[in-house]
PDB file of C-alpha atoms in Angstrom:
ATOM      1  CA  UNK A 136     -36.464 -74.976 -18.130  1.00  0.00           C
ATOM      2  CA  UNK A 137     -35.373 -72.486 -15.497  1.00  0.00           C
ATOM      3  CA  UNK A 138     -31.748 -72.860 -16.623  1.00  0.00           C
ATOM      4  CA  UNK A 139     -32.786 -72.323 -20.232  1.00  0.00           C
ATOM      5  CA  UNK A 140     -34.770 -69.191 -19.339  1.00  0.00           C
ATOM      6  CA  UNK A 141     -31.808 -67.741 -17.440  1.00  0.00           C
ATOM      7  CA  UNK A 142     -29.520 -68.480 -20.359  1.00  0.00           C
ATOM      8  CA  UNK A 143     -31.869 -66.766 -22.821  1.00  0.00           C
ATOM      9  CA  UNK A 144     -32.219 -63.737 -20.541  1.00  0.00           C
ATOM     10  CA  UNK A 145     -28.447 -63.514 -20.219  1.00  0.00           C
ATOM     11  CA  UNK A 146     -27.977 -63.551 -24.000  1.00  0.00           C
ATOM     12  CA  UNK A 147     -30.757 -60.948 -24.404  1.00  0.00           C
ATOM     13  CA  UNK A 148     -28.959 -58.778 -21.862  1.00  0.00           C
ATOM     14  CA  UNK A 149     -25.722 -59.041 -23.825  1.00  0.00           C
ATOM     15  CA  UNK A 150     -27.506 -58.144 -27.081  1.00  0.00           C
ATOM     16  CA  UNK A 151     -29.130 -55.043 -25.584  1.00  0.00           C
ATOM     17  CA  UNK A 152     -25.838 -54.042 -23.958  1.00  0.00           C
ATOM     18  CA  UNK A 153     -23.986 -54.209 -27.272  1.00  0.00           C
ATOM     19  CA  UNK A 154     -26.783 -52.341 -29.059  1.00  0.00           C
ATOM     20  CA  UNK A 155     -26.716 -49.650 -26.396  1.00  0.00           C
ATOM     21  CA  UNK A 156     -22.977 -49.148 -26.787  1.00  0.00           C
ATOM     22  CA  UNK A 157     -23.314 -48.990 -30.589  1.00  0.00           C
ATOM     23  CA  UNK A 158     -26.146 -46.426 -30.437  1.00  0.00           C
ATOM     24  CA  UNK A 159     -24.229 -44.315 -27.905  1.00  0.00           C
ATOM     25  CA  UNK A 160     -21.085 -44.359 -30.053  1.00  0.00           C
ATOM     26  CA  UNK A 161     -23.007 -43.449 -33.227  1.00  0.00           C
ATOM     27  CA  UNK A 162     -24.812 -40.606 -31.447  1.00  0.00           C
ATOM     28  CA  UNK A 163     -21.541 -39.216 -30.119  1.00  0.00           C
ATOM     29  CA  UNK A 164     -19.923 -39.412 -33.569  1.00  0.00           C
ATOM     30  CA  UNK A 165     -22.920 -37.718 -35.182  1.00  0.00           C
ATOM     31  CA  UNK A 166     -22.870 -34.891 -32.607  1.00  0.00           C
ATOM     32  CA  UNK A 167     -19.162 -34.294 -33.149  1.00  0.00           C
ATOM     33  CA  UNK A 168     -19.599 -34.306 -36.949  1.00  0.00           C
ATOM     34  CA  UNK A 169     -22.519 -31.847 -36.715  1.00  0.00           C
ATOM     35  CA  UNK A 170     -20.451 -29.573 -34.470  1.00  0.00           C
ATOM     36  CA  UNK A 171     -17.550 -29.784 -36.944  1.00  0.00           C
ATOM     37  CA  UNK A 172     -19.796 -28.818 -39.873  1.00  0.00           C
ATOM     38  CA  UNK A 173     -21.239 -25.831 -37.999  1.00  0.00           C
ATOM     39  CA  UNK A 174     -17.786 -24.597 -36.978  1.00  0.00           C
ATOM     40  CA  UNK A 175     -16.456 -25.016 -40.533  1.00  0.00           C
ATOM     41  CA  UNK A 176     -19.252 -22.828 -41.921  1.00  0.00           C
ATOM     42  CA  UNK A 177     -18.622 -20.175 -39.256  1.00  0.00           C
ATOM     43  CA  UNK A 178     -14.895 -20.272 -39.992  1.00  0.00           C
ATOM     44  CA  UNK A 179     -15.538 -19.623 -43.700  1.00  0.00           C
ATOM     45  CA  UNK A 180     -17.716 -16.623 -42.853  1.00  0.00           C
ATOM     46  CA  UNK A 181     -15.070 -15.271 -40.486  1.00  0.00           C
ATOM     47  CA  UNK A 182     -12.321 -15.481 -43.101  1.00  0.00           C
ATOM     48  CA  UNK A 183     -13.926 -12.731 -45.167  1.00  0.00           C
ATOM     49  CA  UNK A 184     -14.487 -10.530 -42.106  1.00  0.00           C
ATOM     50  CA  UNK A 185     -10.888 -10.971 -40.989  1.00  0.00           C
ATOM     51  CA  UNK A 186      -9.543 -10.090 -44.439  1.00  0.00           C
ATOM     52  CA  UNK A 187     -11.504  -6.843 -44.373  1.00  0.00           C
ATOM     53  CA  UNK A 188     -10.396  -5.949 -40.844  1.00  0.00           C
ATOM     54  CA  UNK A 189      -6.761  -6.720 -41.666  1.00  0.00           C
ATOM     55  CA  UNK A 190      -6.800  -4.294 -44.600  1.00  0.00           C
ATOM     56  CA  UNK A 191      -8.484  -1.613 -42.516  1.00  0.00           C
ATOM     57  CA  UNK A 192      -6.074  -1.945 -39.593  1.00  0.00           C
ATOM     58  CA  UNK A 193      -3.035  -1.939 -41.855  1.00  0.00           C
ATOM     59  CA  UNK A 194      -4.191   1.325 -43.410  1.00  0.00           C
ATOM     60  CA  UNK A 195      -4.907   2.824 -39.962  1.00  0.00           C
ATOM     61  CA  UNK A 196      -1.499   1.870 -38.621  1.00  0.00           C
ATOM     62  CA  UNK A 197       0.220   3.478 -41.590  1.00  0.00           C
ATOM     63  CA  UNK A 198      -1.801   6.669 -41.138  1.00  0.00           C
ATOM     64  CA  UNK A 199      -0.831   6.812 -37.455  1.00  0.00           C
ATOM     65  CA  UNK A 200       2.810   6.344 -38.389  1.00  0.00           C
ATOM     66  CA  UNK A 201       2.692   9.164 -40.959  1.00  0.00           C
ATOM     67  CA  UNK A 202       0.962  11.518 -38.535  1.00  0.00           C
ATOM     68  CA  UNK A 203       3.563  10.836 -35.861  1.00  0.00           C
ATOM     69  CA  UNK A 204       6.393  11.407 -38.352  1.00  0.00           C
ATOM     70  CA  UNK A 205       4.989  14.791 -39.426  1.00  0.00           C
ATOM     71  CA  UNK A 206       4.834  15.922 -35.794  1.00  0.00           C
ATOM     72  CA  UNK A 207       2.011  16.574 -33.350  1.00  0.00           C
ATOM     73  CA  UNK A 208       1.752  20.193 -34.493  1.00  0.00           C
ATOM     74  CA  UNK A 209       0.659  19.125 -37.975  1.00  0.00           C
ATOM     75  CA  UNK A 210      -1.902  16.552 -36.885  1.00  0.00           C
ATOM     76  CA  UNK A 211      -5.145  16.455 -34.955  1.00  0.00           C
ATOM     77  CA  UNK A 212      -4.503  14.767 -31.548  1.00  0.00           C
ATOM     78  CA  UNK A 213      -8.102  13.511 -31.429  1.00  0.00           C
ATOM     79  CA  UNK A 214      -7.778  11.922 -34.857  1.00  0.00           C
ATOM     80  CA  UNK A 215      -4.463  10.308 -33.916  1.00  0.00           C
ATOM     81  CA  UNK A 216      -5.932   8.917 -30.672  1.00  0.00           C
ATOM     82  CA  UNK A 217      -9.013   7.600 -32.512  1.00  0.00           C
ATOM     83  CA  UNK A 218      -6.827   5.748 -35.001  1.00  0.00           C
ATOM     84  CA  UNK A 219      -4.671   4.293 -32.223  1.00  0.00           C
ATOM     85  CA  UNK A 220      -7.830   3.123 -30.481  1.00  0.00           C
ATOM     86  CA  UNK A 221      -9.094   1.393 -33.616  1.00  0.00           C
ATOM     87  CA  UNK A 222      -5.653  -0.130 -34.193  1.00  0.00           C
ATOM     88  CA  UNK A 223      -5.689  -1.715 -30.721  1.00  0.00           C
ATOM     89  CA  UNK A 224      -3.004   0.505 -29.190  1.00  0.00           C
ATOM     90  CA  UNK A 225      -5.256   1.902 -26.432  1.00  0.00           C
ATOM     91  CA  UNK A 226      -6.609   0.149 -23.310  1.00  0.00           C
ATOM     92  CA  UNK A 227     -10.389  -0.245 -23.663  1.00  0.00           C
ATOM     93  CA  UNK A 228     -13.214  -0.569 -21.136  1.00  0.00           C
ATOM     94  CA  UNK A 229     -16.877  -1.437 -21.453  1.00  0.00           C
ATOM     95  CA  UNK A 230     -19.532  -4.102 -20.876  1.00  0.00           C
ATOM     96  CA  UNK A 231     -18.824  -7.617 -22.068  1.00  0.00           C
ATOM     97  CA  UNK A 232     -17.978 -11.123 -20.926  1.00  0.00           C
ATOM     98  CA  UNK A 233     -15.186 -12.919 -19.103  1.00  0.00           C
ATOM     99  CA  UNK A 234     -14.525 -16.540 -20.083  1.00  0.00           C
ATOM    100  CA  UNK A 235     -12.351 -18.798 -17.913  1.00  0.00           C
ATOM    101  CA  UNK A 236     -11.180 -22.155 -19.284  1.00  0.00           C
ATOM    102  CA  UNK A 237      -9.298 -24.935 -17.495  1.00  0.00           C
ATOM    103  CA  UNK A 238      -8.278 -28.496 -18.341  1.00  0.00           C
ATOM    104  CA  UNK A 239     -10.605 -31.348 -17.489  1.00  0.00           C
ATOM    105  CA  UNK A 240     -10.216 -32.981 -14.098  1.00  0.00           C
ATOM    106  CA  UNK A 241     -11.909 -36.146 -15.430  1.00  0.00           C
ATOM    107  CA  UNK A 242      -9.396 -38.959 -16.086  1.00  0.00           C
ATOM    108  CA  UNK A 243      -9.341 -40.319 -19.636  1.00  0.00           C
ATOM    109  CA  UNK A 244     -11.095 -43.638 -20.098  1.00  0.00           C
ATOM    110  CA  UNK A 245      -9.125 -46.679 -21.145  1.00  0.00           C
ATOM    111  CA  UNK A 246      -8.255 -46.446 -24.836  1.00  0.00           C
ATOM    112  CA  UNK A 247      -9.153 -42.746 -25.129  1.00  0.00           C
ATOM    113  CA  UNK A 248      -6.711 -40.037 -26.160  1.00  0.00           C
ATOM    114  CA  UNK A 249      -5.875 -37.936 -23.045  1.00  0.00           C
ATOM    115  CA  UNK A 250      -5.381 -34.913 -25.319  1.00  0.00           C
ATOM    116  CA  UNK A 251      -9.158 -34.763 -25.676  1.00  0.00           C
ATOM    117  CA  UNK A 252      -9.384 -33.648 -22.043  1.00  0.00           C
ATOM    118  CA  UNK A 253      -6.998 -30.681 -22.219  1.00  0.00           C
ATOM    119  CA  UNK A 254      -7.267 -27.250 -23.849  1.00  0.00           C
ATOM    120  CA  UNK A 255      -5.495 -26.705 -27.164  1.00  0.00           C
ATOM    121  CA  UNK A 256      -4.858 -23.644 -29.293  1.00  0.00           C
ATOM    122  CA  UNK A 257      -7.718 -24.517 -31.660  1.00  0.00           C
ATOM    123  CA  UNK A 258     -10.137 -24.537 -28.686  1.00  0.00           C
ATOM    124  CA  UNK A 259      -9.069 -21.003 -27.752  1.00  0.00           C
ATOM    125  CA  UNK A 260      -9.264 -19.879 -31.386  1.00  0.00           C
ATOM    126  CA  UNK A 261     -12.840 -21.164 -31.593  1.00  0.00           C
ATOM    127  CA  UNK A 262     -13.728 -19.077 -28.520  1.00  0.00           C
ATOM    128  CA  UNK A 263     -12.065 -15.987 -30.023  1.00  0.00           C
ATOM    129  CA  UNK A 264     -13.734 -16.476 -33.423  1.00  0.00           C
ATOM    130  CA  UNK A 265     -17.200 -16.873 -31.870  1.00  0.00           C
ATOM    131  CA  UNK A 266     -16.700 -13.644 -29.926  1.00  0.00           C
ATOM    132  CA  UNK A 267     -15.522 -11.808 -33.060  1.00  0.00           C
ATOM    133  CA  UNK A 268     -18.518 -13.085 -35.023  1.00  0.00           C
ATOM    134  CA  UNK A 269     -20.828 -11.899 -32.222  1.00  0.00           C
ATOM    135  CA  UNK A 270     -19.513  -8.347 -32.521  1.00  0.00           C
ATOM    136  CA  UNK A 271     -16.790  -8.158 -29.867  1.00  0.00           C
ATOM    137  CA  UNK A 272     -15.046  -4.797 -30.228  1.00  0.00           C
ATOM    138  CA  UNK A 273     -11.934  -5.650 -28.187  1.00  0.00           C
ATOM    139  CA  UNK A 274     -10.609  -9.026 -26.990  1.00  0.00           C
ATOM    140  CA  UNK A 275      -7.752 -10.174 -24.764  1.00  0.00           C
ATOM    141  CA  UNK A 276      -6.420 -13.599 -23.814  1.00  0.00           C
ATOM    142  CA  UNK A 277      -4.589 -13.717 -20.475  1.00  0.00           C
ATOM    143  CA  UNK A 278      -4.174  -9.924 -20.710  1.00  0.00           C
ATOM    144  CA  UNK A 279      -2.674 -10.132 -24.207  1.00  0.00           C
ATOM    145  CA  UNK A 280      -4.568  -7.979 -26.701  1.00  0.00           C
ATOM    146  CA  UNK A 281      -5.819 -10.042 -29.637  1.00  0.00           C
ATOM    147  CA  UNK A 282      -5.423  -8.369 -33.031  1.00  0.00           C
ATOM    148  CA  UNK A 283      -5.398  -9.624 -36.608  1.00  0.00           C
ATOM    149  CA  UNK A 284      -1.632 -10.207 -36.311  1.00  0.00           C
ATOM    150  CA  UNK A 285      -1.825 -12.028 -32.953  1.00  0.00           C
ATOM    151  CA  UNK A 286      -0.687 -15.628 -32.894  1.00  0.00           C
ATOM    152  CA  UNK A 287      -2.285 -18.255 -30.663  1.00  0.00           C
ATOM    153  CA  UNK A 288      -0.586 -21.627 -30.969  1.00  0.00           C
ATOM    154  CA  UNK A 289       0.436 -24.639 -28.919  1.00  0.00           C
ATOM    155  CA  UNK A 290       3.973 -24.576 -27.540  1.00  0.00           C
ATOM    156  CA  UNK A 291       4.471 -27.919 -25.834  1.00  0.00           C
ATOM    157  CA  UNK A 292       2.241 -28.099 -22.738  1.00  0.00           C
ATOM    158  CA  UNK A 293       1.592 -24.343 -22.960  1.00  0.00           C
ATOM    159  CA  UNK A 294      -0.087 -21.963 -25.397  1.00  0.00           C
ATOM    160  CA  UNK A 295       1.844 -19.066 -26.928  1.00  0.00           C
ATOM    161  CA  UNK A 296      -0.060 -15.784 -27.278  1.00  0.00           C
ATOM    162  CA  UNK A 297       1.794 -12.884 -28.896  1.00  0.00           C
ATOM    163  CA  UNK A 298       5.040 -14.810 -28.243  1.00  0.00           C
ATOM    164  CA  UNK A 299       4.219 -15.093 -24.516  1.00  0.00           C
ATOM    165  CA  UNK A 300       3.634 -18.560 -23.094  1.00  0.00           C
ATOM    166  CA  UNK A 301       0.738 -19.389 -20.784  1.00  0.00           C
ATOM    167  CA  UNK A 302      -0.564 -22.512 -19.072  1.00  0.00           C
ATOM    168  CA  UNK A 303      -4.173 -23.061 -17.980  1.00  0.00           C
ATOM    169  CA  UNK A 304      -6.366 -21.587 -16.723  1.00  0.00           C
ATOM    170  CA  UNK A 305      -6.944 -19.213 -19.637  1.00  0.00           C
ATOM    171  CA  UNK A 306      -9.001 -16.033 -19.245  1.00  0.00           C
ATOM    172  CA  UNK A 307     -10.617 -14.397 -22.279  1.00  0.00           C
ATOM    173  CA  UNK A 308     -12.146 -10.934 -21.911  1.00  0.00           C
ATOM    174  CA  UNK A 309     -14.286  -9.363 -24.618  1.00  0.00           C
ATOM    175  CA  UNK A 310     -16.060  -6.013 -24.856  1.00  0.00           C
ATOM    176  CA  UNK A 311     -19.429  -5.940 -26.585  1.00  0.00           C
ATOM    177  CA  UNK A 312     -23.097  -6.728 -25.981  1.00  0.00           C
ATOM    178  CA  UNK A 313     -22.885  -9.140 -23.008  1.00  0.00           C
ATOM    179  CA  UNK A 314     -26.060 -11.048 -23.909  1.00  0.00           C
ATOM    180  CA  UNK A 315     -25.065 -11.464 -27.530  1.00  0.00           C
ATOM    181  CA  UNK A 316     -21.533 -12.578 -26.676  1.00  0.00           C
ATOM    182  CA  UNK A 317     -22.740 -15.093 -24.098  1.00  0.00           C
ATOM    183  CA  UNK A 318     -25.406 -16.491 -26.442  1.00  0.00           C
ATOM    184  CA  UNK A 319     -22.834 -17.008 -29.209  1.00  0.00           C
ATOM    185  CA  UNK A 320     -20.674 -19.122 -26.909  1.00  0.00           C
ATOM    186  CA  UNK A 321     -23.569 -21.112 -25.447  1.00  0.00           C
ATOM    187  CA  UNK A 322     -25.159 -22.129 -28.755  1.00  0.00           C
ATOM    188  CA  UNK A 323     -26.461 -25.694 -28.764  1.00  0.00           C
ATOM    189  CA  UNK A 324     -23.714 -27.859 -30.199  1.00  0.00           C
ATOM    190  CA  UNK A 325     -21.329 -24.902 -30.017  1.00  0.00           C
ATOM    191  CA  UNK A 326     -17.853 -24.505 -28.598  1.00  0.00           C
ATOM    192  CA  UNK A 327     -18.768 -24.362 -24.885  1.00  0.00           C
ATOM    193  CA  UNK A 328     -21.041 -27.406 -25.063  1.00  0.00           C
ATOM    194  CA  UNK A 329     -18.380 -29.380 -26.959  1.00  0.00           C
ATOM    195  CA  UNK A 330     -15.620 -28.530 -24.471  1.00  0.00           C
ATOM    196  CA  UNK A 331     -17.815 -29.354 -21.475  1.00  0.00           C
ATOM    197  CA  UNK A 332     -18.581 -32.750 -23.020  1.00  0.00           C
ATOM    198  CA  UNK A 333     -14.925 -33.653 -22.348  1.00  0.00           C
ATOM    199  CA  UNK A 334     -15.046 -32.267 -18.814  1.00  0.00           C
ATOM    200  CA  UNK A 335     -13.174 -29.061 -19.668  1.00  0.00           C
ATOM    201  CA  UNK A 336     -14.191 -26.230 -17.350  1.00  0.00           C
ATOM    202  CA  UNK A 337     -15.714 -23.229 -19.155  1.00  0.00           C
ATOM    203  CA  UNK A 338     -17.210 -20.369 -17.117  1.00  0.00           C
ATOM    204  CA  UNK A 339     -18.865 -17.512 -19.010  1.00  0.00           C
ATOM    205  CA  UNK A 340     -19.704 -14.439 -16.919  1.00  0.00           C
ATOM    206  CA  UNK A 341     -21.458 -11.306 -18.173  1.00  0.00           C
ATOM    207  CA  UNK A 342     -19.971  -8.113 -16.759  1.00  0.00           C
ATOM    208  CA  UNK A 343     -20.877  -4.437 -16.736  1.00  0.00           C
ATOM    209  CA  UNK A 344     -17.201  -3.459 -16.904  1.00  0.00           C
ATOM    210  CA  UNK A 345     -14.447  -5.345 -18.711  1.00  0.00           C
ATOM    211  CA  UNK A 346     -10.929  -4.022 -19.275  1.00  0.00           C
ATOM    212  CA  UNK A 347      -8.952  -5.072 -22.356  1.00  0.00           C
ATOM    213  CA  UNK A 348      -5.312  -3.895 -22.373  1.00  0.00           C
ATOM    214  CA  UNK A 349      -3.572  -2.247 -25.304  1.00  0.00           C
ATOM    215  CA  UNK A 350      -1.403  -4.241 -27.691  1.00  0.00           C
ATOM    216  CA  UNK A 351       2.217  -3.987 -26.574  1.00  0.00           C
ATOM    217  CA  UNK A 352       3.928  -6.064 -29.227  1.00  0.00           C
ATOM    218  CA  UNK A 353       5.623  -4.945 -32.428  1.00  0.00           C
ATOM    219  CA  UNK A 354       4.322  -5.130 -35.963  1.00  0.00           C
ATOM    220  CA  UNK A 355       6.423  -6.172 -38.917  1.00  0.00           C
ATOM    221  CA  UNK A 356       5.187  -5.889 -42.488  1.00  0.00           C
ATOM    222  CA  UNK A 357       7.430  -7.666 -44.948  1.00  0.00           C
ATOM    223  CA  UNK A 358       5.134  -7.675 -47.966  1.00  0.00           C
ATOM    224  CA  UNK A 359       2.202  -5.360 -47.152  1.00  0.00           C
ATOM    225  CA  UNK A 360       2.616  -1.634 -47.843  1.00  0.00           C
ATOM    226  CA  UNK A 361       0.201   1.285 -48.220  1.00  0.00           C
ATOM    227  CA  UNK A 362      -1.027   2.047 -51.702  1.00  0.00           C
ATOM    228  CA  UNK A 363       0.368   5.328 -53.014  1.00  0.00           C
ATOM    229  CA  UNK A 364      -2.285   7.946 -53.683  1.00  0.00           C
ATOM    230  CA  UNK A 365      -2.024  10.065 -56.813  1.00  0.00           C
TER     231      UNK A 365
END
């Protein structure tokens, strides 16, 4: 009887162990799907905002170009500076947040994809999009000004930002309401929580003074051109 009881307990243990693994796996899958759905909705909302900002910045850049071509004597220096500031061509300062991200130091479990434990371009884009949606007025990534024309993409083991390659850690600085920016990143099920789940280091610090450098790249418009006014 004692042997039979031990055998039954052993089988019960195996059953509960399997059930526990199944429940854990389903919960993890559900959390990742919920996070994906939330991010997809935010991305759709951001598309419209980005389209509007792209049109506005294109018009501003063309106005700056025309004013410079006509000469400083025919233009208002304050107006020219204001347009350069809005176009991202001026270094900005103000309150905001500093976000530092680094690859996970946790080794991948057997059978898991090791790419889940390192930072990719889409992770950085999610951080940038959350900050934009929260009202960030100026953003930089590793001291590269982020504009509507900025590219952030994987380039082998590095990430290319404005055609400049960087490896982790990555530092994002954003000017805006510090509390609002931090809250947007720390939403339950949001980008920071998802990255930390995989052991990726994400430090968000509110600051009274953040400096975002001016955009130093070049702009090329192959198809876009200002509408002629009658």
